[in-house]
Coordinates of C-alpha atoms and ligand atoms in Angstrom, one line a residue:
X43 CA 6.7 -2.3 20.9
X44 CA 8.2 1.4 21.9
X45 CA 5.9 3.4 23.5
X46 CA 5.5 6.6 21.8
X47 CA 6.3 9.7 23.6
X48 CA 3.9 12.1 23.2
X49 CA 4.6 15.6 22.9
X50 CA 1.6 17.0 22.5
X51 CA 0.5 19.9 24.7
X52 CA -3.6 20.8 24.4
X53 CA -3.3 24.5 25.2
X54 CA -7.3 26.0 25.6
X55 CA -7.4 29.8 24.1
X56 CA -9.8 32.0 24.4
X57 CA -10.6 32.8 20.7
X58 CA -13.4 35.8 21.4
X59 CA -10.9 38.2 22.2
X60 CA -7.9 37.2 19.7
X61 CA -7.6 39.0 16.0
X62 CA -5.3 35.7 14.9
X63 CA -6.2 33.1 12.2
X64 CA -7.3 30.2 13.6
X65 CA -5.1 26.8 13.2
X66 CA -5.7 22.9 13.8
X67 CA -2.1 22.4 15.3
X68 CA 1.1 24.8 15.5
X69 CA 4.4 23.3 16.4
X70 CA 7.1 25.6 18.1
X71 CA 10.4 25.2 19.4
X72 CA 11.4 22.7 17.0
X73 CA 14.6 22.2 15.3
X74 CA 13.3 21.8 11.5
X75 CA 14.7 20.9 8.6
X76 CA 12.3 21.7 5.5
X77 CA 14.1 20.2 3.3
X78 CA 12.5 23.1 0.6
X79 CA 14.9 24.1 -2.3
X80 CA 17.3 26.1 -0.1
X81 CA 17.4 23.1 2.7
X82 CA 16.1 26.4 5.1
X83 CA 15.6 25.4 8.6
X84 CA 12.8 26.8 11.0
X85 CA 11.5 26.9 14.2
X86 CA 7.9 26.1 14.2
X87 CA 4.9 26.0 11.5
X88 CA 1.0 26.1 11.0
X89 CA -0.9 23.3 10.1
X90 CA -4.8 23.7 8.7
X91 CA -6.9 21.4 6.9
X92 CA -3.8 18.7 7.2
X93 CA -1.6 21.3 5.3
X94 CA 1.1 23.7 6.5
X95 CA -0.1 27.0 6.4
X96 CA 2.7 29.2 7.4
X97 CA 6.3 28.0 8.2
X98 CA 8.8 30.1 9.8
X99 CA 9.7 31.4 13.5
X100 CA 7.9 30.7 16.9
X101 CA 7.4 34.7 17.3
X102 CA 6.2 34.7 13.6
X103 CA 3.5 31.7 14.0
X104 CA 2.6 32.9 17.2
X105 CA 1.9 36.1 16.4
X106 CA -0.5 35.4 13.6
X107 CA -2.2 32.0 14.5
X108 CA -4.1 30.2 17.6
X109 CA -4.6 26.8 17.2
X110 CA -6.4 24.6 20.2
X111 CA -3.5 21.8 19.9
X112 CA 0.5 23.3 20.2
X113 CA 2.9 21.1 19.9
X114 CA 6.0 22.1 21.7
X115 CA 8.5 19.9 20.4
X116 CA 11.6 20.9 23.4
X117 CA 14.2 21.7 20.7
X118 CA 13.7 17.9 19.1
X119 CA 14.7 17.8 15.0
X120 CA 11.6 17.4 12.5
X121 CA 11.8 16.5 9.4
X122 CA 9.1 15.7 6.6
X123 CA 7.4 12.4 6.7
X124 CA 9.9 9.8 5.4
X125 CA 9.0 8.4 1.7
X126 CA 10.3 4.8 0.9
X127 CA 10.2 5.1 -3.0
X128 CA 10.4 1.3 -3.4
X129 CA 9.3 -1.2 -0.9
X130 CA 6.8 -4.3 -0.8
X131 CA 4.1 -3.0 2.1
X132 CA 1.6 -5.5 1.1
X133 CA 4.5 -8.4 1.2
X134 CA 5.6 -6.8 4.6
X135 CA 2.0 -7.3 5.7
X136 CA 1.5 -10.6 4.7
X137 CA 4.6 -11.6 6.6
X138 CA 3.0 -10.4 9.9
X139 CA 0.2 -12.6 9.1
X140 CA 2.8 -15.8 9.3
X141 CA 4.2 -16.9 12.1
X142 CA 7.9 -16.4 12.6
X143 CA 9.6 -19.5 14.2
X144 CA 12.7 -19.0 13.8
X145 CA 15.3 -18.9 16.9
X146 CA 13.3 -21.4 18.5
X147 CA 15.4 -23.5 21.2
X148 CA 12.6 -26.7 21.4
X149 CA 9.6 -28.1 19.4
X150 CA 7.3 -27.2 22.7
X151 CA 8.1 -23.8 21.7
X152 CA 7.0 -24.1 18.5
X153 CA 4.1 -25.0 19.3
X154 CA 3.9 -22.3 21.8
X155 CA 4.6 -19.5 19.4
X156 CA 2.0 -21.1 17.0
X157 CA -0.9 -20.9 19.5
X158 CA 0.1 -17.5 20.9
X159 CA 0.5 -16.2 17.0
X160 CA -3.4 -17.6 16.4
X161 CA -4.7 -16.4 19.4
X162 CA -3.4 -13.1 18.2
X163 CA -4.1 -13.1 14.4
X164 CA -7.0 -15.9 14.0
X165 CA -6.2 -16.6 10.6
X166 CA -8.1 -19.5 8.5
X167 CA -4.7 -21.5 8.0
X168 CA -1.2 -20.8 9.6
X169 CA 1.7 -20.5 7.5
X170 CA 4.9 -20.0 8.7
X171 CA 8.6 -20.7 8.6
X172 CA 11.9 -20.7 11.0
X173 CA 12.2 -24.1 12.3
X174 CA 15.1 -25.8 12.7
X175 CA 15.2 -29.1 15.0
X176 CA 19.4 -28.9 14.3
X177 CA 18.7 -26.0 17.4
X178 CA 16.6 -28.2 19.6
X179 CA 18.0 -30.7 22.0
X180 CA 16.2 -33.6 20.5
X181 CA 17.5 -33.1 16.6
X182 CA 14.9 -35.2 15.2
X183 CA 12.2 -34.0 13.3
X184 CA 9.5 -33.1 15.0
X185 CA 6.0 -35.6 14.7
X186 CA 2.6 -34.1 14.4
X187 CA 0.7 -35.5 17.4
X188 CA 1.0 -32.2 19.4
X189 CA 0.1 -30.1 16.5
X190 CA -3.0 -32.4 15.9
X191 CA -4.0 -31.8 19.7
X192 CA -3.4 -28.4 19.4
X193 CA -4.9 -27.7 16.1
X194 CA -7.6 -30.2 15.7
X195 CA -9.8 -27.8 13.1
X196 CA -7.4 -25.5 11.5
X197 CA -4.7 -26.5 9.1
X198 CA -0.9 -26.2 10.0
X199 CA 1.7 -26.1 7.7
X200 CA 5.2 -24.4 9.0
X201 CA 8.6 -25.0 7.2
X202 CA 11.7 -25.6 8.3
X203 CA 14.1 -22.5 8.4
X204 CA 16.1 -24.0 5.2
X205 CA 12.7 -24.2 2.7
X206 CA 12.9 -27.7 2.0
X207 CA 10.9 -29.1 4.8
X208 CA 7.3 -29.0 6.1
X209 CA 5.5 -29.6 9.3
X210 CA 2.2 -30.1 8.6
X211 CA -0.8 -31.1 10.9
X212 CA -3.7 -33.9 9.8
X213 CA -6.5 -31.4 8.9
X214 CA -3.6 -30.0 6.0
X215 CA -2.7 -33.5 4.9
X216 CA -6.6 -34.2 4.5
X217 CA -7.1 -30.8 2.7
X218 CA -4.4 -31.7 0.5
X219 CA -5.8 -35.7 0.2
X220 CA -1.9 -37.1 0.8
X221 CA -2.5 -40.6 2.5
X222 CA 0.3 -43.1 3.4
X223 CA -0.1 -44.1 -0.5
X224 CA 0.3 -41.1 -2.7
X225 CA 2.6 -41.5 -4.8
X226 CA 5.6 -38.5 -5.4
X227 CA 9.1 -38.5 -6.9
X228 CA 11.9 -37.0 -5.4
X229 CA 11.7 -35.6 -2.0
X230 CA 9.7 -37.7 0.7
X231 CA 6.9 -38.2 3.2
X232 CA 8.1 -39.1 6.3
X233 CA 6.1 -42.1 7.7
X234 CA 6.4 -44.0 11.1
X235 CA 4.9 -47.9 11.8
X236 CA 3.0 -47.2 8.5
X237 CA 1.6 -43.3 9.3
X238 CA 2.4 -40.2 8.2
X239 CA 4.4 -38.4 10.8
X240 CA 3.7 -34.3 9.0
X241 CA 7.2 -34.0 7.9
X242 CA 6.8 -33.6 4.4
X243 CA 10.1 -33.4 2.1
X244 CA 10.9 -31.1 -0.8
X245 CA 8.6 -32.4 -3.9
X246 CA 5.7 -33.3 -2.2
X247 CA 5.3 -30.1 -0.3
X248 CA 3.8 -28.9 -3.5
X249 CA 1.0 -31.0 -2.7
X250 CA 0.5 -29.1 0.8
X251 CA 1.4 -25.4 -1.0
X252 CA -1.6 -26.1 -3.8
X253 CA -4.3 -26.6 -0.9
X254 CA -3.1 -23.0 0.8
X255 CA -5.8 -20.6 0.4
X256 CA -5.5 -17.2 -1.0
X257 CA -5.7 -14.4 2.1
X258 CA -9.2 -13.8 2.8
X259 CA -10.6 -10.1 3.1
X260 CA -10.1 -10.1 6.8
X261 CA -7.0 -11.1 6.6
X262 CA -6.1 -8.6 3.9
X263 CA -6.7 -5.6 6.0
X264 CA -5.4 -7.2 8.5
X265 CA -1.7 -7.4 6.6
X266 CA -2.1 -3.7 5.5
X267 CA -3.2 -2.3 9.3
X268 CA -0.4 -4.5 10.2
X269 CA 2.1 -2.9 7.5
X270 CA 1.3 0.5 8.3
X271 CA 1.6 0.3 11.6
X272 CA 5.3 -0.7 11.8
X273 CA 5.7 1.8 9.1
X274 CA 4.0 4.8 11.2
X275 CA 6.2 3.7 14.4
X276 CA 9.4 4.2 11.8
X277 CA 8.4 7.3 10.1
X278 CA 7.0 6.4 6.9
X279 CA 4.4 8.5 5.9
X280 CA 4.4 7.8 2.2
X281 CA 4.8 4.3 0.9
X282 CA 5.9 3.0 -3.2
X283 CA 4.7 -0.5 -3.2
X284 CA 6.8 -2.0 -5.7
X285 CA 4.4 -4.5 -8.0
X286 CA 0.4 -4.3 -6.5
X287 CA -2.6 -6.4 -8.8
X288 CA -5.5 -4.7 -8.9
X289 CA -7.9 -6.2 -6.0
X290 CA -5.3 -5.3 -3.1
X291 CA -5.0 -1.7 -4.9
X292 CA -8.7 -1.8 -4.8
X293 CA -8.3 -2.9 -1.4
X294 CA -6.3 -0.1 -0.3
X295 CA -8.5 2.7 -2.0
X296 CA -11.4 1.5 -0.1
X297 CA -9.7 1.0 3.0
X298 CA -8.0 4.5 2.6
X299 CA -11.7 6.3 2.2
X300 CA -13.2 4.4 4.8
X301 CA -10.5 6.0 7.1
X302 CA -9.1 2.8 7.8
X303 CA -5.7 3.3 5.9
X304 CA -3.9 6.7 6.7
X305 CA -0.3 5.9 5.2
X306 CA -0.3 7.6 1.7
X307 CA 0.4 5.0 -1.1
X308 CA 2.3 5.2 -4.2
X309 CA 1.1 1.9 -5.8
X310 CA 3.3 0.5 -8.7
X311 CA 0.7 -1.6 -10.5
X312 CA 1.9 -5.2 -11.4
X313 CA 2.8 -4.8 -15.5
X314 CA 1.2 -8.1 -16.4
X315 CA -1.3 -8.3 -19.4
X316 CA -4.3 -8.2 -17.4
X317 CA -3.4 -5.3 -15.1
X318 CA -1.7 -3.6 -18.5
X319 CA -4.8 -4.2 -20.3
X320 CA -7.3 -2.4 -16.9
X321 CA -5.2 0.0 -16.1
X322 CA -4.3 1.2 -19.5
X323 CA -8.1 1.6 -20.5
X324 CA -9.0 3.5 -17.1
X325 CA -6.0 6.1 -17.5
X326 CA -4.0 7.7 -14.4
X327 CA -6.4 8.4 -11.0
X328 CA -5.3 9.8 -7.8
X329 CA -6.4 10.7 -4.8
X330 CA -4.7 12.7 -1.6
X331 CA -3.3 8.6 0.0
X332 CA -3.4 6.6 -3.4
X333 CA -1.6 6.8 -6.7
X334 CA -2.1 5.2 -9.6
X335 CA 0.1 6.2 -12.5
X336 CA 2.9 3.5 -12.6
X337 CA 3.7 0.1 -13.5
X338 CA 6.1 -1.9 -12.0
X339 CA 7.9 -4.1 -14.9
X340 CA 10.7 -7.0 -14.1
X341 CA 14.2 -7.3 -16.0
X342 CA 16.1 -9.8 -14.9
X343 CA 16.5 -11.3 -11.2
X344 CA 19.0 -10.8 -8.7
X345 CA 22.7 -10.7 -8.4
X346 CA 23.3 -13.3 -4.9
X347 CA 21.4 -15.9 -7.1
X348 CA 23.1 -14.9 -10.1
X349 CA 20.2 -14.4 -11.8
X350 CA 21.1 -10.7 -12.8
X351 CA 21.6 -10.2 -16.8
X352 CA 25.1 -9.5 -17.2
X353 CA 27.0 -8.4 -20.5
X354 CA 29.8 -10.6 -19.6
X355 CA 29.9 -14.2 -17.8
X356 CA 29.9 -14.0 -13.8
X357 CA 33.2 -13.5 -12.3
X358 CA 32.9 -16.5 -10.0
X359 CA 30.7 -18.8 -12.6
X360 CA 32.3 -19.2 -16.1
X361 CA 29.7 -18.9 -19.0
X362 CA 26.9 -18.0 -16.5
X363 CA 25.2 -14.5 -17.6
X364 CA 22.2 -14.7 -15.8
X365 CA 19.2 -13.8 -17.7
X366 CA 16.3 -11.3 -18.9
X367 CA 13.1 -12.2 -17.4
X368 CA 11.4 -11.8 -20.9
X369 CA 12.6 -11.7 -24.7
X370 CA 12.8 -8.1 -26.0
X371 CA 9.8 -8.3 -28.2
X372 CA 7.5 -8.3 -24.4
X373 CA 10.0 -5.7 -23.2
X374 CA 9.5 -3.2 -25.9
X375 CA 6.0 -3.9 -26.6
X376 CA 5.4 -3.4 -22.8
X377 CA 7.1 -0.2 -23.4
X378 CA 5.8 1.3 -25.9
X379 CA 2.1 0.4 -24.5
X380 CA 3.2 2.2 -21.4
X381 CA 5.0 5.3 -23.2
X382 CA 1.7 5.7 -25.1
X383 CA -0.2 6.3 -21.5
X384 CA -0.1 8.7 -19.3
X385 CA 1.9 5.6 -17.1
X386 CA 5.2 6.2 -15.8
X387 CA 7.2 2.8 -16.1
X388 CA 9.2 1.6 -13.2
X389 CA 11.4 -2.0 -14.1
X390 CA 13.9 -3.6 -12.0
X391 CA 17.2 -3.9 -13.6
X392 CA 20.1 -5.0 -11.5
X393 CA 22.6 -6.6 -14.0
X394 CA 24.7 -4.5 -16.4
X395 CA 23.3 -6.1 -19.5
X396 CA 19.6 -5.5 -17.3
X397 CA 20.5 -1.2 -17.3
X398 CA 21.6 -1.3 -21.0
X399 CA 18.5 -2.9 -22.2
X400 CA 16.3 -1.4 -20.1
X401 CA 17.6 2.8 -20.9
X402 CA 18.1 1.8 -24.4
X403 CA 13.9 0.8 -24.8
X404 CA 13.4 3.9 -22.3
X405 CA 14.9 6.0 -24.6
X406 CA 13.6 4.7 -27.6
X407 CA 9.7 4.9 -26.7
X408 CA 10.7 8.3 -24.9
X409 CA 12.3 10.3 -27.5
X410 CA 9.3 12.3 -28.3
X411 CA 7.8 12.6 -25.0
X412 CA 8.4 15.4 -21.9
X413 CA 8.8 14.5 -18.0
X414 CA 7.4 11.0 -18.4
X415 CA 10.1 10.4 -15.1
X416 CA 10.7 6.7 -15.8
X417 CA 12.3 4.7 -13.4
X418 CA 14.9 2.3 -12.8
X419 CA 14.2 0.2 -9.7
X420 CA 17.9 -1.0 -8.4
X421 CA 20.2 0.2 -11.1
X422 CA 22.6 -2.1 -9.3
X423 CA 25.6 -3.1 -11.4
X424 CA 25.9 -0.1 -14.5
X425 CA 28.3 0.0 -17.2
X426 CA 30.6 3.0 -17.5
X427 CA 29.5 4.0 -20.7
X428 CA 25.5 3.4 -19.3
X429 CA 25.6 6.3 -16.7
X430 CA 24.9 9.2 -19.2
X431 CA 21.5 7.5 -20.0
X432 CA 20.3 8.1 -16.0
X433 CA 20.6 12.0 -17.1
X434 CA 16.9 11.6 -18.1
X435 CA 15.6 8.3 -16.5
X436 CA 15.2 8.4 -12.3
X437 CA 17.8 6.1 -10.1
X438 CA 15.7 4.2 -7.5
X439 CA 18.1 2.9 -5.3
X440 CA 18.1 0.7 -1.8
X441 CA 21.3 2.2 -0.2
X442 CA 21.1 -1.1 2.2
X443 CA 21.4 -3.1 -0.6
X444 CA 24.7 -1.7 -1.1
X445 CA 25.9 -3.1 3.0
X446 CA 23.8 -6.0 2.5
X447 CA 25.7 -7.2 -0.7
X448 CA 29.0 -6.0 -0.2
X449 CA 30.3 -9.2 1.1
X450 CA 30.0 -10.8 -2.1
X451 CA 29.1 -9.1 -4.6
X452 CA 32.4 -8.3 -5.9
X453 CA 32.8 -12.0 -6.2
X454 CA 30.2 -11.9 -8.7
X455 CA 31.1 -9.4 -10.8
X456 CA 35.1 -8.7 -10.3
X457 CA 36.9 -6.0 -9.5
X458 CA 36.4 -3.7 -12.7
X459 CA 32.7 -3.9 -12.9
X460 CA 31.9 -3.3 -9.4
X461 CA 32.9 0.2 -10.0
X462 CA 29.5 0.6 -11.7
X463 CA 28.0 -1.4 -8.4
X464 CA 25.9 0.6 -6.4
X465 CA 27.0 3.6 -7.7
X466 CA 24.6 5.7 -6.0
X467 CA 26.6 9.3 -5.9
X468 CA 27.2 9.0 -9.7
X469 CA 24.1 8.2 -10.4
X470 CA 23.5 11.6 -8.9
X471 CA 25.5 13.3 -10.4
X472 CA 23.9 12.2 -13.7
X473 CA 20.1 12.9 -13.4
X474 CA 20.1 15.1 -10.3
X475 CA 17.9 13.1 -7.9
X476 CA 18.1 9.8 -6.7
X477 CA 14.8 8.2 -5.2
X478 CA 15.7 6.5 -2.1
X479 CA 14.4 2.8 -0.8
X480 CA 14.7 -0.5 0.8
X481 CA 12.8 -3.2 -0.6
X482 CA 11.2 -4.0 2.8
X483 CA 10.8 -7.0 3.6
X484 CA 14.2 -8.2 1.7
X485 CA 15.9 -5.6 3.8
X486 CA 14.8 -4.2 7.1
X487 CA 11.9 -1.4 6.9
X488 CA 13.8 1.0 9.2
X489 CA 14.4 4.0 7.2
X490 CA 17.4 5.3 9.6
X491 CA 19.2 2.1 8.6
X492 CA 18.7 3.3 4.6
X493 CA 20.2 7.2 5.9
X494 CA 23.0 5.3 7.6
X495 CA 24.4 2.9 4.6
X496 CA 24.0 5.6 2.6
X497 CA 26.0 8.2 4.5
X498 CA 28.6 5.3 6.0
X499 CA 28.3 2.7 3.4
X500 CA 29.3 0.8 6.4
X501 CA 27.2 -2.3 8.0
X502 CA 26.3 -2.4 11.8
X503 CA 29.7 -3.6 12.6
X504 CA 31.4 -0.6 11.5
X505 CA 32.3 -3.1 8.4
X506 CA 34.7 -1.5 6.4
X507 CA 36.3 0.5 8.9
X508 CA 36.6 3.2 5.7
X509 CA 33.3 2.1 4.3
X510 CA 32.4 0.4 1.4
X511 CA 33.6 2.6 -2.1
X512 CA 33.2 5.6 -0.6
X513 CA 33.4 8.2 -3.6
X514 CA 29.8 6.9 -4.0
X515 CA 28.5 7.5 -0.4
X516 CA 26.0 10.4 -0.4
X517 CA 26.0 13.3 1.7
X518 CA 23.4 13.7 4.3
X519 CA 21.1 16.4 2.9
X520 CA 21.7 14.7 -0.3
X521 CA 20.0 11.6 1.6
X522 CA 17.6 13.4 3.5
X523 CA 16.3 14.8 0.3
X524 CA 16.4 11.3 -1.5
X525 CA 14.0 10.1 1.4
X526 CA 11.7 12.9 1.1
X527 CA 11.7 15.6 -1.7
X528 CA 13.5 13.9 -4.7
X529 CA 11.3 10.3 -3.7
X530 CA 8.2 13.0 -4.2
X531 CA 9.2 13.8 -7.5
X532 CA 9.7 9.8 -8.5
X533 CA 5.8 10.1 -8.1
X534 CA 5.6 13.1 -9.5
X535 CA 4.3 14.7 -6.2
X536 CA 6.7 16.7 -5.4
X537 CA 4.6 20.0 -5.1
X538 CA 2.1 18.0 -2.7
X539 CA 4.5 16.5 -0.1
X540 CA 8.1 16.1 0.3
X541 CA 9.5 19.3 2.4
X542 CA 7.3 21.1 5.2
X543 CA 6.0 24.3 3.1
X544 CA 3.1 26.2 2.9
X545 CA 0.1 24.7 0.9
X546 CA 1.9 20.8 1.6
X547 CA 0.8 17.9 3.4
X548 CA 1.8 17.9 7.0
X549 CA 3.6 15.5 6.9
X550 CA 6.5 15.5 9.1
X551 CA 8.0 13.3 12.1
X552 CA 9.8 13.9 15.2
X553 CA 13.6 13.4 15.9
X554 CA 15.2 12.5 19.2
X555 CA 17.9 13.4 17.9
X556 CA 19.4 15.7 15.2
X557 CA 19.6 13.0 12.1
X558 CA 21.8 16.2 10.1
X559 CA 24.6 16.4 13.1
X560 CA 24.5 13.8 15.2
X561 CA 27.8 11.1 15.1
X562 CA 27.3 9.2 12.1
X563 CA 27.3 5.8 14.2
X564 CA 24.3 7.0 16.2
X565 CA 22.0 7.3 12.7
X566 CA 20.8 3.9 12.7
X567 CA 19.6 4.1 16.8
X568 CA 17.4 7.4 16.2
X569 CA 14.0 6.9 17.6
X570 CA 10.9 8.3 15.6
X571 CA 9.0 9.5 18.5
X572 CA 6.2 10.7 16.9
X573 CA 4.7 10.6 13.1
X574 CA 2.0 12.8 11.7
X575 CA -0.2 12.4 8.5
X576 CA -2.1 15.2 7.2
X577 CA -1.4 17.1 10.6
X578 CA -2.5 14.3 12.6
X579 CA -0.4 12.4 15.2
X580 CA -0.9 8.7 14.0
X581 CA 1.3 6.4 16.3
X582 CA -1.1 4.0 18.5
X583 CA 0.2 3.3 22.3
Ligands
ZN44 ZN1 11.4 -4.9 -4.9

């Protein structure tokens, strides 16, 4: 882990014989981009009360505040917090609390990472995945009487780095009550001189999966402590966690007002009928770290899989469309249950057939209704003629999907529709904002990384050496503000947070170096070096 650089200079004033308003914290000498409605920069603010109370120049803040903290930032770039307007923190959490095996060069270290990951973490049964004995020098799979030494008590299951195969120890096969008889079609249990070795085959793993318990409370805020830290150490300060149920929001709330949680959450509730049917009684509820007043619906799936709803058959699979995840009935019901709240409703779409559906219900249950700010998550593959409907429904785009799929996706789709593909500067041009994102974990949480294939539209290879349809790359205040200010408004919170003004959130990170000048190929290396929330430096050593 980087180790923060702290800034931070405690300067002691004597406040009996000063006439100046007092502050918490005052920043000077910084290179600031506000990102307010004229994109004015400045040279050092206020903070009170974990808002900015005056914004402006050193001399100016100087002049009329004393604070017992100044922050002299040596010329560095700040910006406001960074908001990622669609990610999975909880499913970014949970991942820290499995162990990662992947890379490793022998089953010894296996087992190595698997006792220094629960010496760490503790957890009440390890999961994890990464193996691959095609890496070790003994390529056969591994047996279970290390892991059964190792682990006598708790239950191991790891799988191999493919999916389709399961280490397991003997406490997980007697949770799961598999003997050298059980009977299972398709797939295998591996057995050796009539015993069960733990390599479990495909089918049958669904034996081992049923027995895994659901996180407990400890390990619950654990995942989210874990989350925000990596988020924190990358400049998130604001997080839209793309599909939450009910007991982790719960989770978070309490965690949040205990002081536990600082990161500020916009949670996207799950639409399912149960968290519809809560939700929809209880009404909207905020507070200054937690928003509720969204659900997160599902289209169709995703294009690599081809499970993306297209209007036309796949390029590369004859008669293949890929598919809506539910008929239209549940789509425009959901809909029209959601248009009839105060809800704002957020639904992945990544197909062109996906888009159509999707704005065409939007605009139906919306034709009588004012700034509801309904979403498209992904907006991936759009049909020319579909673009004019984004003029009133919000693009919520992963520019990284754009470097991660390029490879291929043209396959997919041919080389008229993926015009409309990842069209994120004509999306623009049609509503006025785009809210940016990643997706974390499908794509790396780094936010710089999002700035980058936004700007570039290349990968970290300089791949394309011209970059990837370029008359959609965005410009870099146009970015800036799709990380900050226009992701704000996606939550309708844009007078709360989003640019460093007076009466806001401080909010705001620290550069080392100048994200708006520096060479484009030096984006994705920028260093956070340090992130505040609510005024308050929140980066642990
Ligand atoms: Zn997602």
């Amino acid at each position: 882990m980087k180790k923060v650089v702290i800034l931070l200079v405690a300067i002691i004033i004597n406040f009996s014989c000063s006439k100046q308003e007092k502050a918490d914290l005052i920043v000077i000498n910084a290179n600031i981009y506000t990102v307010n409605d004229n994109f004015t920069k400045a040279d050092a603010f206020a903070v009170k009360n974990g808002k900015f109370i005056a914004v402006g120049t050193a001399v100016e803040i100087q002049k009329k505040y004393v604070a017992l903290e100044t922050v002299d930032a040596n010329g560095k770039t700040i910006v406001p917090g960074l908001i990622d307007a669609h990610c999975h923190f909880y499913g970014l959490g949970l991942q820290q609390q499995r162990v990662d095996l992947t890379g490793t060069k022998s089953y010894d270290e296996v087992l190595e990472r698997l006792v220094t990951f629960q010496k760490e973490k503790q957890v009440s049964y390890i999961t994890g995945r990464g193996w691959d004995q095609n890496d070790w020098e003994v390529k056969e799979f591994p047996t279970k009487e290390k892991l059964d030494a190792l682990f006598p008590k708790i239950p191991v299951a790891v799988r191999r780095i493919d999916g389709h195969a399961l280490l397991v120890n003997q406490v997980a096969i007697d949770l799961a009550k598999i003997t050298v008889n059980t009977p299972f079609s398709g797939g295998d249990i591996l057995k050796k001189n009539g015993k069960l070795t733990g390599i479990i085959i495909d089918s049958p793993m669904g034996l081992i999966n049923a027995t895994i318990p659901k996180p407990t409370i400890k390990e619950v805020t654990q995942a989210l402590k874990d989350a925000e830290k990596i988020c924190f150490e990358l400049g998130l300060t604001t997080v839209d966690d793309a599909g939450l149920d009910r007991k982790t929001i719960e989770m978070i709330d309490s965690l949040q007002q205990a002081g536990e949680l600082k990161i500020r959450m916009y949670a996207m509730v799950s639409a399912d009928e149960k968290n519809l049917d809560y939700y929809l009684t209880k009404g909207i509820s905020k507070t200054d770290r937690l928003n509720i007043r969204s659900f997160k619906f599902y289209g169709d799936g995703a294009l690599g899989s081809r499970g993306a709803a297209m209007r036309a058959s796949y390029s590369d699979q004859p008669n293949h469309f890929g598919a809506m995840i539910f008929d239209m009935e549940t789509i425009q019901n959901t809909a029209k249950r959601i248009a009839a709240s105060e809800f704002q409703m957020n639904t992945h779409a990544i197909g062109d057939s996906a888009n159509h559906i999707l704005l065409q219900t939007y605009k139906e249950v919306l034709k009588d209704k004012k700034d509801r700010r309904w979403r498209i998550e992904h907006a991936q593959i759009v049909s020319p003629e579909d673009f004019e409907s984004f003029k009133t429904i919000i693009p919520s785009i992963q520019p990284t999907h754009a470097t991660s799929d390029m490879y291929w996706a043209e396959d997919r789709v041919g080389s008229e529709r993926i015009k409309g593909g990842y069209a994120y500067k004509d999306l623009l041009n049609n509503y006025g904002k785009v809210a940016l994102g990643t997706d974390f974990p499908v794509e790396k949480v780094n936010p710089m990384l999002t700035f980058y294939a936004a700007v570039a539209r290349k990968d970290l290879n300089n791949y394309p050496k011209d970059g990837f349809q370029m008359s959609n790359a965005l410009s870099r205040e146009e970015t800036l503000k799709g990380m900050t200010i226009w992701a704000a408004y996606s939550n309708f919170e844009e007078n709360e947070k989003g640019s460093i003004e007076t009466g806001k959130f401080a909010d705001f990170i620290i550069l080392d170096q100048n994200i708006m000048e520096v060479e484009l190929n030096e984006v994705p290396k920028i260093k956070v070096l340090q992130t505040f929330v609510n005024g308050e430096s929140v980066n642990s050593d």
